[in-house]
Amino acid sequence: MKEKYNNILILTGAGISAESGLATFRSENGLWNNHRVEDVATIEAYHKNPDYVHDFYNNMKPELWNARPNNAHLAITKLQQEYPAEVHIITQNIDTLHEKAKSKNVHHIHGQINQAVCLHCGKVIETWGDVSSETVCESCGVMGMMKPNIVFFGEDLLCMNKVEELLRKADLFLSVGTSGVVFPAASFVQTAKYYGADTVEFNLEATSNNFYFDRHIMGKAGETLPKFVEDLLNQVHYKSSL
Ligand code: OAD
């Protein structure tokens, strides 16, 4: 570990929001244990039965609207506000808890629950209201082409150009609360390592791609991440007081 970092990149997954009461995907009570990915999270499913897919995401909205950020989200905001480096967040989460925690530089590679995209003209709209096959695009006026702006299996990730730039220049890469089984996000640690970043994983348990991490910090992110951030801040304050 270095004494001072200039470009910190933080990849977050569902585990960072678990302490806010949101279910992860692959836990016992997780979304993918209660629903088939093929029915609600593939582009084929959307084309076959758009209203079934819309209902699935519309039903999630009240819970995600009400969720509050926890100490892990807040620790990242503190790092952004107090540590003298550029700090970016790549999140796989469709919740908006980083924004609610007042973090900046948030890149949603899997989309956001509060957005829909028009498959006809590409317009992205923000809405916490219901979207259906009867929704009319406010930009092109076409009905029935608004899709939840959530990346389904079989679709390209969002903002990948930015992600690649960030992975190349990161000197510290943190992965928080992700199982590391969904690609390409699961390979980001490998890329960051290849370009020279120190890499640290925060999780309750060992994950399958733990080979590329220099450190594993086990435990709840709401406890381990604030402590890690405090240590980083102390280190840089100590250095500047010498
Ligand atoms: P997963 O459900 O696969 O993994 C959540 C991870 O968080 C697990 O490794 C847990 O051990 C860990 N975890 C749980 N609670 C934690 C806590 N309090 N502190 C630290 N770690 C904790 O969720 P993701 O890895 O985010 O994609 O899943 C990746 C993608 O798979 C999602 O974005 C979603 C899904 O299919 C799309 O929907 C496109």
Coordinates of N, CA and C and ligand atoms in Angstrom, one line a residue:
M1 N 0.8 -1.2 0.0 CA 0.0 0.0 0.0 C 0.9 1.3 0.0
K2 N 0.4 2.2 -0.8 CA 1.2 3.5 -0.9 C 0.8 4.4 0.3
E3 N 1.6 5.5 0.5 CA 1.3 6.5 1.5 C 0.2 7.4 1.0
K4 N 0.2 7.6 -0.3 CA -0.8 8.6 -0.9 C -1.2 8.1 -2.3
Y5 N -2.5 8.3 -2.5 CA -3.0 7.9 -3.8 C -3.6 9.1 -4.6
N6 N -3.5 9.0 -5.9 CA -4.0 10.2 -6.7 C -5.3 9.8 -7.4
N7 N -5.6 8.6 -7.7 CA -6.8 8.2 -8.5 C -7.4 6.9 -7.8
I8 N -8.4 7.2 -7.1 CA -9.1 6.0 -6.4 C -10.3 5.7 -7.1
L9 N -10.5 4.4 -7.4 CA -11.6 3.9 -8.1 C -12.3 2.8 -7.3
I10 N -13.6 3.0 -7.1 CA -14.4 2.1 -6.2 C -15.5 1.4 -6.9
L11 N -15.4 0.1 -7.0 CA -16.5 -0.7 -7.7 C -17.4 -1.2 -6.6
T12 N -18.7 -0.9 -6.7 CA -19.7 -1.3 -5.7 C -20.7 -2.3 -6.3
G13 N -21.1 -3.2 -5.4 CA -22.2 -4.1 -5.8 C -23.3 -4.2 -4.7
A14 N -24.2 -5.1 -4.9 CA -25.4 -5.1 -4.0 C -25.0 -5.2 -2.6
G15 N -23.9 -5.8 -2.2 CA -23.5 -5.9 -0.8 C -23.4 -4.6 -0.1
I16 N -23.0 -3.5 -0.8 CA -22.9 -2.2 -0.1 C -24.2 -1.7 0.3
S17 N -25.3 -2.1 -0.3 CA -26.6 -1.6 0.0 C -27.4 -2.6 0.9
A18 N -26.7 -3.7 1.3 CA -27.4 -4.7 2.1 C -27.8 -4.1 3.5
E19 N -26.9 -3.3 4.0 CA -27.1 -2.7 5.4 C -28.2 -1.6 5.3
S20 N -28.6 -1.2 4.1 CA -29.7 -0.3 3.9 C -31.0 -1.1 3.8
G21 N -30.9 -2.4 3.9 CA -32.1 -3.2 3.9 C -32.5 -3.7 2.5
L22 N -31.6 -3.6 1.5 CA -31.9 -4.0 0.2 C -31.3 -5.4 0.0
A23 N -32.1 -6.3 -0.6 CA -31.6 -7.7 -0.8 C -30.5 -7.7 -1.9
T24 N -29.5 -8.5 -1.7 CA -28.5 -8.7 -2.7 C -29.2 -9.7 -3.8
F25 N -28.4 -10.0 -4.8 CA -29.0 -10.9 -5.9 C -28.9 -12.4 -5.5
R26 N -27.7 -12.7 -5.0 CA -27.4 -14.2 -4.8 C -27.5 -14.7 -3.4
S27 N -28.0 -13.9 -2.5 CA -28.1 -14.4 -1.1 C -29.3 -15.3 -1.0
E28 N -29.5 -15.9 0.1 CA -30.7 -16.8 0.3 C -32.0 -16.2 -0.1
N29 N -32.2 -15.0 0.3 CA -33.5 -14.3 0.0 C -33.3 -13.4 -1.2
G30 N -32.2 -13.6 -2.0 CA -31.9 -12.6 -3.0 C -32.9 -12.7 -4.2
L31 N -32.8 -11.6 -5.0 CA -33.7 -11.5 -6.1 C -33.6 -12.7 -7.1
W32 N -32.4 -13.2 -7.3 CA -32.3 -14.3 -8.3 C -32.6 -15.6 -7.7
N33 N -32.9 -15.7 -6.4 CA -33.5 -16.9 -5.9 C -35.0 -16.9 -5.9
N34 N -35.6 -15.8 -6.1 CA -37.0 -15.7 -6.1 C -37.6 -15.4 -7.6
H35 N -36.7 -15.1 -8.5 CA -37.1 -14.8 -9.9 C -36.1 -15.4 -10.8
R36 N -36.6 -15.8 -12.0 CA -35.7 -16.3 -13.0 C -35.2 -15.2 -13.8
V37 N -33.8 -15.1 -13.9 CA -33.2 -14.1 -14.7 C -33.8 -14.0 -16.1
E38 N -34.1 -15.2 -16.7 CA -34.6 -15.3 -18.0 C -35.9 -14.6 -18.2
D39 N -36.7 -14.5 -17.1 CA -38.0 -13.9 -17.2 C -38.0 -12.4 -17.1
V40 N -37.0 -11.8 -16.3 CA -37.1 -10.4 -16.0 C -35.8 -9.6 -16.3
A41 N -34.8 -10.3 -16.7 CA -33.5 -9.5 -16.9 C -32.8 -9.9 -18.2
T42 N -33.5 -10.2 -19.2 CA -32.9 -10.4 -20.5 C -33.7 -9.6 -21.5
I43 N -33.0 -9.2 -22.5 CA -33.6 -8.4 -23.6 C -34.7 -9.2 -24.3
E44 N -34.5 -10.5 -24.4 CA -35.5 -11.4 -25.0 C -36.8 -11.3 -24.2
A45 N -36.7 -11.4 -22.9 CA -37.8 -11.4 -22.0 C -38.6 -10.1 -22.2
Y46 N -37.8 -9.0 -22.3 CA -38.5 -7.7 -22.4 C -39.3 -7.6 -23.7
H47 N -38.7 -8.1 -24.8 CA -39.4 -8.0 -26.1 C -40.6 -8.9 -26.1
K48 N -40.5 -10.1 -25.4 CA -41.6 -11.1 -25.4 C -42.8 -10.6 -24.6
N49 N -42.5 -10.0 -23.4 CA -43.5 -9.6 -22.5 C -43.1 -8.3 -21.7
P50 N -43.2 -7.2 -22.5 CA -42.6 -6.0 -21.8 C -43.4 -5.6 -20.6
D51 N -44.7 -5.8 -20.5 CA -45.4 -5.3 -19.3 C -45.0 -6.2 -18.1
Y52 N -44.7 -7.5 -18.3 CA -44.3 -8.3 -17.1 C -43.0 -7.8 -16.6
V53 N -42.1 -7.4 -17.5 CA -40.8 -6.9 -17.1 C -40.9 -5.5 -16.5
H54 N -41.8 -4.7 -17.1 CA -42.0 -3.3 -16.5 C -42.6 -3.5 -15.1
D55 N -43.5 -4.4 -14.9 CA -44.1 -4.6 -13.5 C -43.1 -4.9 -12.5
F56 N -42.2 -5.8 -12.9 CA -41.1 -6.3 -12.0 C -40.3 -5.1 -11.5
Y57 N -39.9 -4.2 -12.4 CA -39.1 -3.0 -12.0 C -39.9 -1.9 -11.3
N58 N -41.2 -1.7 -11.8 CA -42.1 -0.8 -11.2 C -42.3 -1.1 -9.7
N59 N -42.5 -2.4 -9.5 CA -42.7 -2.9 -8.1 C -41.5 -2.7 -7.2
M60 N -40.3 -2.6 -7.7 CA -39.2 -2.3 -6.9 C -39.0 -0.9 -6.5
K61 N -39.7 0.0 -7.2 CA -39.4 1.4 -7.1 C -39.7 2.0 -5.7
P62 N -40.9 1.6 -5.1 CA -41.1 2.2 -3.7 C -40.0 1.9 -2.7
E63 N -39.6 0.6 -2.7 CA -38.6 0.2 -1.8 C -37.2 1.0 -2.0
L64 N -36.9 1.1 -3.3 CA -35.6 1.8 -3.6 C -35.7 3.3 -3.4
W65 N -36.9 3.8 -3.6 CA -37.2 5.3 -3.3 C -37.0 5.5 -1.8
N66 N -37.5 4.6 -1.0 CA -37.4 4.8 0.5 C -36.1 4.5 1.1
A67 N -35.3 3.7 0.4 CA -34.0 3.3 1.1 C -33.1 4.4 1.4
R68 N -32.4 4.3 2.5 CA -31.4 5.4 2.9 C -30.0 4.9 2.8
P69 N -29.1 5.7 2.5 CA -27.6 5.3 2.4 C -27.2 4.9 3.8
N70 N -26.2 3.9 3.9 CA -25.7 3.5 5.1 C -24.2 4.0 5.3
N71 N -23.6 3.5 6.4 CA -22.2 4.1 6.7 C -21.2 3.8 5.6
A72 N -21.4 2.8 4.8 CA -20.5 2.5 3.7 C -20.6 3.5 2.6
H73 N -21.8 3.8 2.2 CA -22.0 4.9 1.2 C -21.4 6.2 1.7
L74 N -21.7 6.5 3.0 CA -21.3 7.8 3.6 C -19.8 7.9 3.7
A75 N -19.1 6.7 3.9 CA -17.7 6.7 4.0 C -17.1 7.1 2.7
I76 N -17.7 6.6 1.6 CA -17.1 7.0 0.3 C -17.3 8.5 0.0
T77 N -18.4 9.0 0.4 CA -18.6 10.5 0.2 C -17.6 11.2 1.0
K78 N -17.3 10.8 2.3 CA -16.3 11.4 3.1 C -14.9 11.4 2.4
L79 N -14.6 10.2 1.8 CA -13.3 10.1 1.1 C -13.3 11.1 0.0
Q80 N -14.4 11.2 -0.7 CA -14.4 12.1 -1.9 C -14.2 13.6 -1.4
Q81 N -14.8 13.9 -0.2 CA -14.7 15.3 0.2 C -13.4 15.6 0.9
E82 N -12.8 14.6 1.5 CA -11.6 15.0 2.4 C -10.3 14.5 1.9
Y83 N -10.3 13.5 1.0 CA -9.0 12.9 0.6 C -8.5 13.7 -0.7
P84 N -7.3 14.1 -0.7 CA -6.8 14.9 -1.9 C -6.5 14.0 -3.1
A85 N -7.5 13.4 -3.7 CA -7.4 12.6 -4.9 C -8.7 12.6 -5.7
E86 N -8.6 12.2 -6.9 CA -9.8 12.0 -7.7 C -10.4 10.7 -7.3
V87 N -11.7 10.7 -6.9 CA -12.3 9.4 -6.4 C -13.5 9.2 -7.3
H88 N -13.5 8.1 -8.0 CA -14.7 7.7 -8.8 C -15.4 6.5 -8.3
I89 N -16.7 6.4 -8.6 CA -17.4 5.2 -8.2 C -18.0 4.5 -9.4
I90 N -17.7 3.2 -9.6 CA -18.4 2.5 -10.7 C -19.4 1.6 -9.9
T91 N -20.7 1.8 -10.1 CA -21.6 0.9 -9.4 C -22.4 0.0 -10.3
Q92 N -22.5 -1.2 -9.8 CA -23.4 -2.2 -10.5 C -24.8 -2.0 -10.0
N93 N -25.0 -1.2 -9.0 CA -26.3 -1.1 -8.4 C -27.3 -0.2 -9.1
I94 N -28.5 -0.6 -9.2 CA -29.5 0.2 -9.9 C -30.2 1.1 -8.9
D95 N -29.9 0.9 -7.6 CA -30.4 1.9 -6.6 C -29.6 3.2 -6.7
T96 N -30.1 4.2 -6.0 CA -29.5 5.5 -6.2 C -28.9 6.0 -4.8
L97 N -28.4 5.0 -4.0 CA -27.9 5.3 -2.7 C -26.6 6.1 -2.7
H98 N -25.8 6.0 -3.7 CA -24.6 6.8 -3.8 C -25.0 8.3 -4.0
E99 N -26.0 8.5 -4.8 CA -26.4 9.9 -5.0 C -27.1 10.4 -3.8
K100 N -27.9 9.5 -3.1 CA -28.5 10.0 -1.8 C -27.5 10.3 -0.8
A101 N -26.3 9.6 -0.8 CA -25.3 9.9 0.1 C -24.4 11.1 -0.3
K102 N -24.9 11.8 -1.4 CA -24.2 13.0 -1.9 C -22.8 12.7 -2.5
S103 N -22.6 11.5 -3.0 CA -21.4 11.2 -3.7 C -21.4 11.8 -5.1
K104 N -20.3 12.1 -5.6 CA -20.2 12.6 -7.0 C -19.4 11.5 -7.8
N105 N -19.3 11.8 -9.1 CA -18.5 10.9 -10.0 C -19.0 9.4 -9.9
V106 N -20.4 9.3 -10.0 CA -21.0 8.0 -9.9 C -21.3 7.5 -11.3
H107 N -20.8 6.3 -11.7 CA -21.0 5.8 -13.0 C -21.8 4.5 -12.9
H108 N -23.0 4.5 -13.4 CA -23.9 3.4 -13.2 C -23.8 2.4 -14.4
I109 N -23.0 1.4 -14.3 CA -22.7 0.6 -15.5 C -23.9 -0.4 -15.8
H110 N -24.8 -0.6 -14.8 CA -25.9 -1.5 -15.0 C -27.2 -0.7 -15.0
G111 N -27.1 0.6 -15.2 CA -28.3 1.5 -15.3 C -28.9 1.9 -13.9
Q112 N -30.1 2.5 -14.0 CA -30.7 3.0 -12.7 C -32.2 2.7 -12.8
I113 N -32.7 2.4 -11.6 CA -34.1 2.1 -11.5 C -35.0 3.3 -11.8
N114 N -34.5 4.5 -11.6 CA -35.3 5.7 -11.8 C -35.1 6.3 -13.2
Q115 N -34.8 5.5 -14.2 CA -34.6 5.9 -15.6 C -35.3 5.0 -16.5
A116 N -35.7 5.5 -17.7 CA -36.2 4.6 -18.8 C -35.6 5.2 -20.1
V117 N -35.3 4.3 -21.0 CA -34.7 4.7 -22.3 C -35.6 4.4 -23.4
C118 N -35.7 5.3 -24.4 CA -36.6 5.0 -25.5 C -35.7 4.2 -26.6
L119 N -36.2 3.0 -26.9 CA -35.5 2.2 -27.9 C -35.6 2.7 -29.3
H120 N -36.5 3.7 -29.5 CA -36.7 4.3 -30.8 C -35.7 5.4 -31.0
C121 N -35.6 6.4 -30.1 CA -34.7 7.5 -30.3 C -33.6 7.7 -29.3
G122 N -33.5 6.8 -28.3 CA -32.4 6.8 -27.4 C -32.5 7.8 -26.2
K123 N -33.6 8.5 -26.2 CA -33.8 9.5 -25.1 C -33.9 8.8 -23.7
V124 N -33.1 9.3 -22.7 CA -33.2 8.7 -21.4 C -34.0 9.7 -20.5
I125 N -35.1 9.2 -19.9 CA -35.9 10.0 -19.0 C -35.7 9.6 -17.6
E126 N -35.9 10.5 -16.6 CA -35.8 10.2 -15.2 C -37.2 10.1 -14.7
T127 N -37.6 9.0 -14.0 CA -38.9 8.9 -13.4 C -38.9 7.9 -12.3
W128 N -39.6 8.2 -11.2 CA -39.8 7.2 -10.2 C -41.2 6.7 -10.3
G129 N -41.9 7.2 -11.3 CA -43.3 6.7 -11.6 C -43.2 5.4 -12.4
D130 N -44.4 4.8 -12.6 CA -44.5 3.5 -13.4 C -44.2 3.8 -14.9
V131 N -43.6 2.9 -15.5 CA -43.4 2.9 -16.9 C -44.1 1.6 -17.5
S132 N -44.7 1.7 -18.7 CA -45.4 0.6 -19.2 C -45.3 0.6 -20.7
S133 N -45.9 -0.4 -21.4 CA -45.9 -0.4 -22.8 C -46.8 0.7 -23.4
E134 N -47.5 1.4 -22.6 CA -48.3 2.5 -23.0 C -47.6 3.9 -22.8
T135 N -46.4 3.8 -22.3 CA -45.7 5.1 -22.0 C -45.3 5.7 -23.4
V136 N -45.5 7.0 -23.5 CA -45.1 7.7 -24.8 C -43.8 8.4 -24.5
C137 N -42.8 8.3 -25.4 CA -41.6 9.0 -25.3 C -41.8 10.5 -25.4
E138 N -41.3 11.2 -24.4 CA -41.5 12.7 -24.4 C -40.6 13.4 -25.5
S139 N -39.7 12.6 -26.1 CA -38.9 13.2 -27.1 C -39.4 13.0 -28.5
C140 N -39.6 11.7 -28.8 CA -40.0 11.4 -30.2 C -41.5 11.1 -30.4
G141 N -42.2 10.9 -29.2 CA -43.6 10.7 -29.3 C -44.1 9.3 -29.6
V142 N -43.1 8.4 -29.7 CA -43.5 7.0 -30.0 C -43.9 6.3 -28.8
M143 N -45.0 5.5 -28.9 CA -45.5 4.8 -27.7 C -45.0 3.3 -27.7
G144 N -44.7 2.8 -26.5 CA -44.4 1.4 -26.3 C -42.9 1.0 -26.6
M145 N -42.1 2.1 -26.6 CA -40.6 1.8 -26.8 C -39.8 2.1 -25.6
M146 N -40.4 2.5 -24.5 CA -39.6 2.9 -23.3 C -39.3 1.6 -22.5
K147 N -38.0 1.4 -22.4 CA -37.5 0.2 -21.6 C -36.9 0.7 -20.3
P148 N -37.0 0.0 -19.2 CA -36.3 0.4 -18.0 C -34.8 0.6 -18.4
N149 N -34.2 1.7 -17.9 CA -32.8 1.9 -18.3 C -31.9 1.0 -17.4
I150 N -32.1 -0.3 -17.5 CA -31.3 -1.3 -16.7 C -30.7 -2.2 -17.7
V151 N -29.4 -2.5 -17.5 CA -28.7 -3.3 -18.5 C -29.1 -4.8 -18.3
F152 N -29.8 -5.4 -19.3 CA -30.2 -6.7 -19.2 C -29.0 -7.6 -19.7
F153 N -29.1 -8.9 -19.3 CA -28.1 -9.8 -19.8 C -28.3 -9.9 -21.3
G154 N -27.2 -9.8 -22.1 CA -27.3 -9.7 -23.5 C -27.1 -8.3 -24.0
E155 N -27.0 -7.3 -23.1 CA -26.9 -5.9 -23.6 C -25.5 -5.4 -23.1
D156 N -25.0 -4.4 -23.8 CA -23.7 -3.8 -23.5 C -23.8 -3.0 -22.2
L157 N -22.7 -2.9 -21.4 CA -22.7 -2.1 -20.2 C -22.7 -0.6 -20.6
L158 N -23.2 0.2 -19.7 CA -23.1 1.7 -19.9 C -21.8 2.3 -19.5
C159 N -21.5 3.4 -20.1 CA -20.3 4.2 -19.8 C -19.0 3.4 -19.8
M160 N -18.8 2.5 -20.7 CA -17.6 1.7 -20.6 C -16.3 2.5 -21.1
N161 N -16.5 3.5 -21.9 CA -15.3 4.3 -22.3 C -14.7 4.9 -21.1
K162 N -15.6 5.5 -20.3 CA -15.1 6.2 -19.1 C -14.5 5.1 -18.1
V163 N -15.2 4.0 -18.0 CA -14.7 3.0 -17.1 C -13.3 2.5 -17.5
E164 N -13.0 2.3 -18.8 CA -11.7 1.9 -19.2 C -10.7 2.9 -18.9
E165 N -11.0 4.2 -19.1 CA -10.1 5.3 -18.8 C -9.8 5.3 -17.2
L166 N -10.8 5.1 -16.4 CA -10.6 5.1 -15.0 C -9.8 3.9 -14.5
L167 N -10.0 2.7 -15.1 CA -9.3 1.5 -14.7 C -7.8 1.7 -15.1
R168 N -7.5 2.4 -16.2 CA -6.1 2.5 -16.6 C -5.4 3.5 -15.6
K169 N -6.1 4.5 -15.1 CA -5.3 5.4 -14.3 C -5.4 5.2 -12.8
A170 N -6.3 4.3 -12.4 CA -6.4 4.1 -10.9 C -5.1 3.6 -10.3
D171 N -4.8 4.2 -9.1 CA -3.6 3.7 -8.4 C -4.1 2.9 -7.1
L172 N -5.4 3.1 -6.8 CA -6.1 2.3 -5.7 C -7.4 1.9 -6.2
F173 N -7.7 0.6 -6.2 CA -9.0 0.0 -6.7 C -9.6 -0.7 -5.5
L174 N -10.8 -0.3 -5.2 CA -11.5 -0.9 -4.1 C -12.8 -1.6 -4.6
S175 N -13.0 -2.8 -4.2 CA -14.2 -3.5 -4.6 C -15.1 -3.8 -3.4
V176 N -16.3 -3.3 -3.4 CA -17.1 -3.4 -2.2 C -18.4 -4.1 -2.4
G177 N -18.6 -5.2 -1.7 CA -19.9 -5.9 -1.7 C -20.3 -6.5 -3.1
T178 N -19.4 -7.0 -3.8 CA -19.8 -7.7 -5.1 C -19.3 -9.1 -5.1
S179 N -20.1 -10.0 -5.6 CA -19.7 -11.4 -5.6 C -18.6 -11.7 -6.7
G180 N -18.5 -10.8 -7.7 CA -17.5 -11.0 -8.7 C -17.8 -12.2 -9.7
V181 N -19.0 -12.4 -9.9 CA -19.4 -13.5 -10.8 C -20.0 -13.0 -12.1
V182 N -20.3 -11.7 -12.2 CA -20.9 -11.1 -13.4 C -19.9 -10.3 -14.1
F183 N -19.6 -10.7 -15.4 CA -18.6 -10.1 -16.2 C -19.3 -9.0 -17.1
P184 N -18.7 -8.0 -17.5 CA -17.2 -7.7 -17.3 C -16.8 -7.1 -16.0
A185 N -17.8 -6.7 -15.1 CA -17.4 -6.0 -13.9 C -16.4 -6.9 -13.1
A186 N -16.6 -8.2 -13.1 CA -15.8 -9.1 -12.3 C -14.3 -9.0 -12.8
S187 N -14.1 -8.6 -14.0 CA -12.7 -8.5 -14.5 C -12.0 -7.2 -14.3
F188 N -12.8 -6.2 -13.7 CA -12.2 -4.9 -13.6 C -11.0 -4.9 -12.6
V189 N -11.0 -5.7 -11.6 CA -9.9 -5.8 -10.7 C -8.6 -6.3 -11.4
Q190 N -8.8 -7.2 -12.3 CA -7.6 -7.7 -13.1 C -7.0 -6.6 -13.9
T191 N -7.9 -5.8 -14.6 CA -7.4 -4.7 -15.4 C -6.7 -3.7 -14.6
A192 N -7.3 -3.3 -13.4 CA -6.7 -2.3 -12.6 C -5.4 -2.7 -12.1
K193 N -5.3 -4.0 -11.7 CA -4.0 -4.6 -11.2 C -3.0 -4.6 -12.3
Y194 N -3.4 -4.9 -13.5 CA -2.5 -4.9 -14.7 C -1.9 -3.6 -14.9
Y195 N -2.7 -2.5 -14.7 CA -2.2 -1.1 -14.9 C -1.5 -0.6 -13.6
G196 N -1.4 -1.4 -12.6 CA -0.5 -1.0 -11.5 C -1.2 -0.6 -10.2
A197 N -2.6 -0.7 -10.1 CA -3.3 -0.3 -8.9 C -3.1 -1.3 -7.7
D198 N -3.1 -0.7 -6.5 CA -3.2 -1.6 -5.3 C -4.7 -1.9 -5.3
T199 N -5.0 -3.1 -4.9 CA -6.4 -3.6 -4.9 C -6.9 -4.2 -3.6
V200 N -8.0 -3.7 -3.2 CA -8.5 -4.2 -1.9 C -10.0 -4.6 -2.0
E201 N -10.4 -5.7 -1.5 CA -11.7 -6.2 -1.5 C -12.4 -6.2 -0.2
F202 N -13.6 -5.7 -0.2 CA -14.4 -5.6 1.1 C -15.6 -6.6 0.9
N203 N -15.7 -7.6 1.6 CA -16.9 -8.5 1.5 C -17.0 -9.3 2.8
L204 N -18.2 -9.9 2.9 CA -18.4 -10.8 4.1 C -17.6 -12.0 4.0
E205 N -17.3 -12.4 2.7 CA -16.6 -13.7 2.5 C -15.7 -13.7 1.4
A206 N -14.9 -14.7 1.2 CA -14.0 -14.7 0.1 C -14.8 -14.9 -1.2
T207 N -14.4 -14.3 -2.3 CA -15.1 -14.4 -3.6 C -14.2 -15.2 -4.6
S208 N -14.9 -15.4 -5.7 CA -14.2 -16.4 -6.6 C -13.0 -15.7 -7.3
N209 N -13.0 -14.4 -7.5 CA -11.8 -13.8 -8.2 C -10.8 -13.1 -7.2
N210 N -10.7 -13.7 -6.0 CA -9.9 -13.0 -5.0 C -8.4 -13.1 -5.3
F211 N -8.0 -13.8 -6.3 CA -6.6 -13.9 -6.7 C -6.0 -12.5 -7.0
Y212 N -6.8 -11.6 -7.5 CA -6.2 -10.3 -8.0 C -6.2 -9.2 -6.9
F213 N -6.7 -9.6 -5.7 CA -6.7 -8.6 -4.7 C -5.5 -8.7 -3.8
D214 N -4.9 -7.5 -3.5 CA -3.8 -7.5 -2.6 C -4.2 -7.7 -1.1
R215 N -5.4 -7.2 -0.8 CA -5.9 -7.3 0.5 C -7.4 -7.7 0.5
H216 N -7.8 -8.5 1.5 CA -9.2 -8.8 1.6 C -9.6 -8.3 3.0
I217 N -10.6 -7.5 3.1 CA -11.1 -7.0 4.4 C -12.5 -7.6 4.6
M218 N -12.6 -8.6 5.5 CA -13.8 -9.3 5.7 C -14.7 -8.6 6.7
G219 N -16.0 -8.6 6.4 CA -16.9 -8.0 7.4 C -18.0 -7.2 6.7
K220 N -18.8 -6.6 7.5 CA -19.9 -5.7 6.9 C -19.2 -4.4 6.4
A221 N -19.5 -4.0 5.1 CA -18.9 -2.8 4.6 C -19.2 -1.6 5.4
G222 N -20.4 -1.6 6.0 CA -20.8 -0.4 6.9 C -19.9 -0.3 8.1
E223 N -19.1 -1.3 8.4 CA -18.2 -1.2 9.5 C -16.7 -1.1 9.0
T224 N -16.4 -1.9 8.0 CA -15.0 -2.0 7.5 C -14.6 -0.8 6.7
L225 N -15.5 -0.3 5.8 CA -15.1 0.8 4.9 C -14.9 2.1 5.7
P226 N -15.8 2.5 6.6 CA -15.5 3.7 7.4 C -14.1 3.7 8.0
K227 N -13.8 2.5 8.6 CA -12.5 2.4 9.3 C -11.3 2.5 8.3
F228 N -11.5 1.9 7.1 CA -10.4 2.0 6.1 C -10.3 3.4 5.6
V229 N -11.4 4.1 5.4 CA -11.4 5.5 5.0 C -10.7 6.4 6.0
E230 N -11.0 6.1 7.3 CA -10.3 6.9 8.4 C -8.8 6.7 8.3
D231 N -8.4 5.4 8.1 CA -7.0 5.1 8.1 C -6.3 5.9 6.9
L232 N -7.0 5.9 5.7 CA -6.4 6.6 4.6 C -6.3 8.1 4.9
L233 N -7.3 8.6 5.5 CA -7.3 10.1 5.8 C -6.2 10.4 6.9
N234 N -6.1 9.5 7.9 CA -5.1 9.7 8.9 C -3.7 9.7 8.3
Q235 N -3.5 8.8 7.4 CA -2.2 8.6 6.8 C -1.8 9.9 6.0
V236 N -2.8 10.5 5.3 CA -2.4 11.6 4.4 C -2.3 12.9 5.3
H237 N -3.1 12.9 6.4 CA -3.0 14.1 7.3 C -1.7 14.0 8.1
Y238 N -1.3 12.8 8.5 CA -0.1 12.7 9.2 C 1.1 13.1 8.3
K239 N 1.0 12.7 7.1 CA 2.1 13.0 6.2 C 2.2 14.5 6.0
S240 N 1.0 15.2 5.8 CA 1.1 16.6 5.5 C 1.4 17.4 6.8
S241 N 1.4 16.8 8.0 CA 1.8 17.5 9.2 C 3.3 17.4 9.5
L242 N 4.0 16.5 8.7 CA 5.4 16.3 9.0 C 6.2 17.5 8.5
Ligands
OAD1 P1 -24.4 -10.4 -5.5 O1 -25.7 -10.7 -4.8 O2 -24.0 -11.4 -6.5 O3 -23.3 -10.3 -4.4 C1 -23.4 -9.5 -3.3 C2 -22.1 -9.7 -2.5 O4 -22.1 -8.8 -1.4 C3 -21.8 -11.1 -2.0 O5 -20.5 -11.5 -2.3 C4 -22.0 -10.9 -0.5 O6 -21.1 -11.7 0.3 C5 -21.6 -9.4 -0.3 N1 -22.2 -8.8 0.9 C6 -23.5 -8.9 1.4 N2 -23.7 -8.1 2.4 C7 -22.5 -7.4 2.6 C8 -22.1 -6.4 3.5 N3 -22.9 -6.0 4.5 N4 -20.9 -5.9 3.4 C9 -20.0 -6.4 2.5 N5 -20.4 -7.3 1.6 C10 -21.6 -7.8 1.6 O7 -24.5 -8.9 -6.1 P2 -23.6 -8.2 -7.2 O8 -22.2 -8.7 -7.1 O9 -23.8 -6.8 -7.1 O10 -26.9 -7.2 -12.6 O11 -24.3 -8.7 -8.5 C11 -23.8 -8.3 -9.8 C12 -24.9 -8.2 -10.8 O12 -25.6 -9.4 -10.8 C13 -25.9 -7.1 -10.4 O13 -25.6 -5.8 -10.7 C14 -27.1 -7.6 -11.2 C15 -27.0 -9.1 -11.0 O14 -27.5 -9.9 -12.0 C16 -27.9 -6.8 -13.3 O15 -29.1 -6.9 -12.9 C17 -27.6 -6.3 -14.7

